[in-house]
Coordinates of C-alpha atoms in Angstrom, one line a residue:
M1 CA -8.6 -14.4 -0.7
D2 CA -10.2 -16.1 -3.7
Q3 CA -7.6 -15.8 -6.5
N4 CA -10.2 -16.6 -9.2
L5 CA -12.4 -13.8 -8.2
M6 CA -9.5 -11.4 -8.0
K7 CA -8.3 -12.4 -11.4
K8 CA -11.6 -12.1 -13.0
Y9 CA -12.5 -8.7 -11.7
N10 CA -9.0 -7.2 -11.9
E11 CA -8.2 -8.5 -15.4
T12 CA -11.1 -9.6 -17.5
Y13 CA -13.5 -7.1 -16.1
G14 CA -10.9 -4.7 -14.8
C15 CA -11.8 -1.5 -16.7
R16 CA -15.5 -0.4 -16.0
Y17 CA -15.7 3.0 -17.5
T18 CA -17.7 2.9 -20.7
R19 CA -21.3 1.9 -20.8
K20 CA -20.4 -1.3 -22.7
S21 CA -17.7 -2.4 -20.2
K22 CA -19.9 -1.6 -17.3
K23 CA -22.7 -3.7 -18.7
R24 CA -20.4 -6.6 -19.2
F25 CA -19.3 -6.4 -15.7
R26 CA -22.8 -6.1 -14.3
N27 CA -23.9 -9.2 -16.2
E28 CA -21.0 -11.3 -14.8
L29 CA -21.5 -10.0 -11.2
I30 CA -25.1 -10.9 -11.4
K31 CA -24.2 -14.5 -12.5
D32 CA -21.8 -14.8 -9.5
F33 CA -24.3 -13.5 -7.0
Q34 CA -27.0 -15.8 -8.5
G35 CA -24.6 -18.7 -8.0
L36 CA -24.6 -17.8 -4.2
G37 CA -28.5 -17.7 -4.1
Y38 CA -28.9 -13.9 -4.1
S39 CA -31.7 -12.1 -6.0
H40 CA -30.8 -8.7 -7.6
T41 CA -32.4 -5.5 -8.8
I42 CA -30.9 -2.6 -10.8
V43 CA -31.6 0.9 -9.5
S44 CA -31.1 3.5 -12.0
G45 CA -31.2 7.3 -11.9
K46 CA -30.1 10.4 -13.8
H47 CA -28.9 13.9 -13.2
W48 CA -28.5 16.1 -16.2
L49 CA -26.5 14.1 -18.8
S50 CA -25.2 11.6 -16.2
K51 CA -26.7 8.3 -15.5
A52 CA -26.0 5.7 -12.9
D53 CA -27.0 2.0 -12.8
N54 CA -26.5 0.5 -9.3
L55 CA -26.7 -3.2 -8.6
V56 CA -28.4 -4.3 -5.4
F57 CA -28.2 -7.9 -4.1
G58 CA -30.7 -8.8 -1.4
N59 CA -33.8 -7.2 -0.1
I60 CA -33.4 -3.7 1.1
K61 CA -36.8 -3.8 2.8
H62 CA -35.4 -6.2 5.4
A63 CA -31.7 -4.9 5.5
K64 CA -30.1 -3.7 8.6
N65 CA -26.6 -3.5 7.0
V66 CA -25.4 -2.6 3.6
V67 CA -21.9 -3.4 2.1
A68 CA -21.4 -0.8 -0.6
V69 CA -18.6 -0.8 -3.3
T70 CA -18.1 1.6 -6.1
Y71 CA -17.7 -0.5 -9.3
E72 CA -17.0 2.4 -11.8
T73 CA -13.3 2.8 -12.4
P74 CA -11.7 6.2 -12.6
Q75 CA -10.7 8.3 -15.6
K76 CA -7.1 7.8 -16.6
M77 CA -4.8 10.4 -15.3
F78 CA -2.0 11.5 -17.7
W79 CA 0.3 12.8 -15.0
W80 CA 3.5 11.6 -13.4
N81 CA 1.9 11.1 -9.9
S82 CA -1.6 10.3 -8.6
Y83 CA -2.9 10.9 -5.1
Y84 CA -6.2 9.5 -3.9
Y85 CA -7.6 10.1 -0.3
P86 CA -10.1 7.5 0.5
L87 CA -11.2 9.2 3.7
D88 CA -11.0 12.8 2.5
G89 CA -13.0 13.6 -0.7
L90 CA -12.0 17.3 -0.7
A91 CA -8.4 16.4 -0.7
T92 CA -8.9 14.0 -3.6
A93 CA -10.7 16.7 -5.5
N94 CA -8.0 19.2 -4.9
K95 CA -5.2 16.8 -5.8
T96 CA -6.8 15.9 -9.2
L97 CA -7.4 19.6 -10.4
L98 CA -3.8 20.0 -11.6
P99 CA -3.6 16.8 -13.5
T100 CA -6.9 17.4 -15.2
F101 CA -6.4 21.0 -16.1
G102 CA -2.7 20.6 -16.6
L103 CA -3.5 18.1 -19.5
L104 CA -6.0 20.5 -21.0
G105 CA -3.3 23.4 -20.7
F106 CA -0.8 21.0 -22.5
L107 CA -3.3 20.3 -25.3
Y108 CA -4.1 24.0 -25.7
F109 CA -0.4 25.0 -26.0
L110 CA 0.2 22.1 -28.3
M111 CA -2.6 23.3 -30.5
L112 CA -1.1 26.8 -30.6
G113 CA 2.3 25.5 -31.5
C114 CA 0.9 23.2 -34.3
T115 CA -1.1 26.0 -35.8
Y116 CA 1.9 28.4 -35.7
L117 CA 4.2 25.8 -37.4
A118 CA 1.5 25.1 -40.0
E119 CA 1.1 28.7 -40.9
G120 CA 4.9 29.3 -40.9
L121 CA 6.0 26.3 -43.0
L122 CA 3.1 26.2 -45.6
D123 CA 1.9 28.8 -48.0
K124 CA -0.8 31.1 -46.7
E125 CA -3.9 29.4 -48.1
M126 CA -2.7 25.9 -47.2
G127 CA -1.4 27.1 -43.8
L128 CA -4.8 28.6 -42.9
W129 CA -6.6 25.4 -43.8
V130 CA -4.3 23.1 -41.9
S131 CA -4.2 25.3 -38.9
S132 CA -8.1 25.5 -38.9
V133 CA -8.3 21.6 -39.0
I134 CA -5.8 21.4 -36.1
M135 CA -7.7 23.8 -34.1
I136 CA -10.9 21.9 -34.6
V137 CA -9.4 18.6 -33.8
M138 CA -7.6 19.8 -30.7
I139 CA -10.7 21.5 -29.4
V140 CA -12.8 18.4 -29.8
L141 CA -10.1 16.5 -28.1
M142 CA -10.0 18.9 -25.1
F143 CA -13.8 18.7 -24.7
Y144 CA -13.6 14.9 -24.9
V145 CA -11.0 14.8 -22.1
L146 CA -12.9 17.2 -20.0
L147 CA -16.5 15.8 -20.4
I148 CA -15.8 12.1 -21.1
G149 CA -12.2 11.2 -20.5
V150 CA -10.3 7.9 -21.2
G151 CA -10.8 4.8 -19.0
N152 CA -7.9 3.4 -17.0
K153 CA -7.1 -0.3 -17.7
H154 CA -5.5 -1.2 -14.4
N155 CA -7.6 -0.7 -11.2
A156 CA -6.6 -3.5 -8.7
N157 CA -6.8 -1.3 -5.7
R158 CA -9.6 1.1 -7.0
F159 CA -11.8 -0.9 -6.7
S160 CA -11.4 -4.4 -8.2
A161 CA -10.2 -5.8 -4.9
S162 CA -13.2 -4.5 -3.0
I163 CA -15.6 -6.2 -5.5
A164 CA -13.8 -9.5 -4.9
A165 CA -13.9 -9.0 -1.2
A166 CA -17.6 -8.2 -1.3
L167 CA -18.3 -11.4 -3.2
E168 CA -16.2 -13.4 -0.6
I169 CA -18.2 -11.9 2.3
A170 CA -21.5 -12.6 0.6
G171 CA -20.5 -16.2 0.3
K172 CA -19.8 -16.6 4.0
L173 CA -23.2 -15.5 5.3
D174 CA -25.8 -18.0 6.2
K175 CA -29.5 -17.7 5.5
D176 CA -30.4 -15.4 8.5
E177 CA -27.5 -13.2 7.9
R178 CA -28.3 -12.7 4.2
R179 CA -31.8 -11.6 5.2
N180 CA -30.3 -8.7 7.1
T181 CA -27.6 -7.8 4.6
V182 CA -27.7 -6.1 1.2
F183 CA -24.8 -5.7 -1.2
V184 CA -24.9 -2.4 -3.3
F185 CA -22.4 -1.7 -6.2
L186 CA -22.4 1.9 -7.0
D187 CA -22.0 3.5 -10.4
A188 CA -21.1 7.0 -11.5
A189 CA -18.4 7.8 -8.9
S190 CA -16.8 10.3 -11.3
H191 CA -20.0 12.3 -11.5
R192 CA -20.3 13.6 -8.0
H193 CA -20.9 10.1 -6.8
L194 CA -24.3 10.0 -8.3
G195 CA -24.6 6.2 -7.7
A196 CA -24.3 6.9 -3.9
R197 CA -26.9 9.5 -4.0
I198 CA -29.3 7.2 -5.9
A199 CA -28.7 4.5 -3.3
A200 CA -29.4 6.8 -0.5
E201 CA -32.7 8.0 -2.2
D202 CA -33.7 4.4 -2.7
F203 CA -33.2 3.7 1.0
L204 CA -35.5 6.6 1.8
K205 CA -38.1 5.3 -0.6
Q206 CA -38.0 1.9 1.1
V207 CA -38.3 3.6 4.5
R208 CA -35.0 2.2 5.6
N209 CA -31.9 3.7 7.2
P210 CA -29.4 0.8 7.3
N211 CA -25.8 0.9 8.5
V212 CA -23.6 1.3 5.3
I213 CA -20.1 -0.3 5.2
V214 CA -18.2 1.2 2.3
L215 CA -15.3 -0.9 1.0
S216 CA -12.8 1.5 -0.6
T217 CA -9.1 1.0 -1.4
I218 CA -8.5 -2.0 0.8
A219 CA -5.8 -3.8 -1.2
K220 CA -2.5 -2.1 -0.3
G221 CA -0.7 0.1 2.2
E222 CA 1.1 0.4 5.4
S223 CA -2.0 1.5 7.3
M224 CA -5.7 0.6 7.3
Q225 CA -8.3 2.8 8.9
I226 CA -12.1 3.1 9.4
G227 CA -13.5 6.5 8.8
Y228 CA -16.9 7.2 10.3
N229 CA -19.6 9.9 9.8
A230 CA -20.9 12.0 12.8
H231 CA -22.7 10.0 15.4
N232 CA -21.5 6.6 13.8
K233 CA -18.5 6.0 16.1
K234 CA -20.3 3.1 17.8
L235 CA -20.7 1.3 14.4
A236 CA -17.1 1.8 13.6
Q237 CA -16.1 0.5 17.1
D238 CA -18.3 -2.6 16.7
I239 CA -16.8 -3.5 13.3
N240 CA -13.3 -2.9 14.7
R241 CA -13.8 -5.2 17.6
C242 CA -14.3 -8.1 15.1
L243 CA -10.5 -8.0 14.7
P244 CA -8.1 -9.4 17.3
A245 CA -7.0 -6.7 19.8
D246 CA -3.5 -6.5 18.3
Q247 CA -4.8 -5.9 14.8
R248 CA -7.5 -3.3 15.3
L249 CA -7.5 -0.3 13.1
K250 CA -7.4 3.5 13.8
L251 CA -10.8 5.1 13.9
V252 CA -11.1 8.5 12.0
P253 CA -14.0 10.9 12.4
L254 CA -15.0 12.4 9.0
G255 CA -15.9 16.2 9.1
N256 CA -18.1 17.7 6.5
E257 CA -15.2 18.8 4.3
M258 CA -13.8 15.2 4.3
R259 CA -17.1 13.8 3.3
T260 CA -17.5 16.2 0.5
S261 CA -17.1 14.8 -3.1
S262 CA -17.2 11.2 -1.7
S263 CA -19.9 8.6 -1.3
M264 CA -19.9 9.2 2.4
E265 CA -21.7 12.6 2.0
H266 CA -24.8 10.8 0.8
F267 CA -25.1 8.1 3.7
S268 CA -26.3 9.2 7.1
K269 CA -25.2 6.0 8.9
A270 CA -22.0 5.0 7.3
V271 CA -18.3 4.0 7.8
V272 CA -15.6 3.5 5.2
I273 CA -12.8 1.1 5.4
A274 CA -9.6 1.9 3.5
A275 CA -5.9 1.2 3.4
G276 CA -3.0 3.3 2.2
D277 CA 0.1 5.2 3.3
L278 CA 0.2 8.3 5.5
D279 CA 1.2 11.6 3.8
K280 CA 3.3 14.4 5.5
R281 CA 0.0 15.6 7.2
K282 CA -0.8 12.1 8.5
R283 CA -3.7 11.6 6.1
L284 CA -4.4 8.3 4.6
C285 CA -3.3 8.5 0.9
V286 CA -3.2 6.0 -1.9
K287 CA -0.8 6.5 -4.8
D288 CA -0.9 5.4 -8.3
T289 CA -4.6 4.8 -8.7
A290 CA -6.1 6.1 -12.1
T291 CA -2.8 5.2 -13.7
G292 CA -1.3 2.1 -15.3
R293 CA 0.5 1.3 -12.1
D294 CA -2.5 0.3 -10.1
K295 CA -1.6 -3.4 -10.3
Q296 CA -0.3 -4.5 -7.0
I297 CA -2.3 -5.9 -4.1
Q298 CA -1.5 -7.3 -0.5
E299 CA -3.6 -10.3 0.0
E300 CA -3.4 -10.0 3.7
R301 CA -5.1 -6.7 3.6
I302 CA -8.0 -8.0 1.7
D303 CA -8.3 -11.1 3.9
Q304 CA -8.3 -8.8 7.0
V305 CA -11.3 -6.9 5.6
V306 CA -13.2 -10.0 4.7
Q307 CA -12.6 -11.5 8.1
M308 CA -13.7 -8.3 9.9
V309 CA -16.8 -7.5 7.9
S310 CA -17.9 -11.1 7.8
A311 CA -17.6 -11.4 11.5
Y312 CA -19.5 -8.2 12.1
L313 CA -22.4 -9.2 9.8
G314 CA -22.5 -12.6 11.4
N315 CA -23.0 -11.1 14.9
K316 CA -25.9 -8.9 13.8

């Protein structure tokens, strides 16, 4: 793997959560793709108060294949453990409920405790004033956590490694292969994967229905798998055959529930490549993302994905 690319997008541009940090990242990614000879467009869209700005490299009008990577980093999870299921969006949503609302509950009881102490330790008039200020500050803080959140600083596996891998893949393609391939970097994953929805709508506008290869958490884990949507098993098999027989990955069909709350629910012809560890129910699970512990990578995992996807795109 390219160490310089990994360092750049894991450290310098490792947090891509606020509008400002996303813009800085997009500007740098555009420079890197321009250096490889790719043209770009920005495809934007809105839903209520949410906005997404996707980066598209290549010409979708000619594309048979799309490599898709989410570039927005997750909201920081103030919890002692974190579980992300790259092939099961519903499981991920269920696992993040308690950390999200647990923090809100903690802030709520902290507010009650502080107001109680203020009224008990201070005289009546001062106690009421201080408790009112505390309540206003804590309510604003709770709404901020719920609606906006705090960006996570360390995102090696989710999804800085995938960004670096996509750039490596892009650099390996020749002129004809580039004509048939588009790289899409998706925004707004924390808002019901608005970026993926906008990308799928753009494909329809261009009257295209390409194969979509989603690079998820590819940087670490005992197991790597390829999840595929209904009727896309052949696509998963073709990609898998690009690895030596003894290195081929497990193929996992994704039901409707597994596709819910993930980018996969928006793409009709898609597979997702991800690594992780198996939980007690044998589901692919990635720990420590959305926390300060998402710092470790296994280079061989990233190299495996680059090799496999580059070979598939080169054969098409």
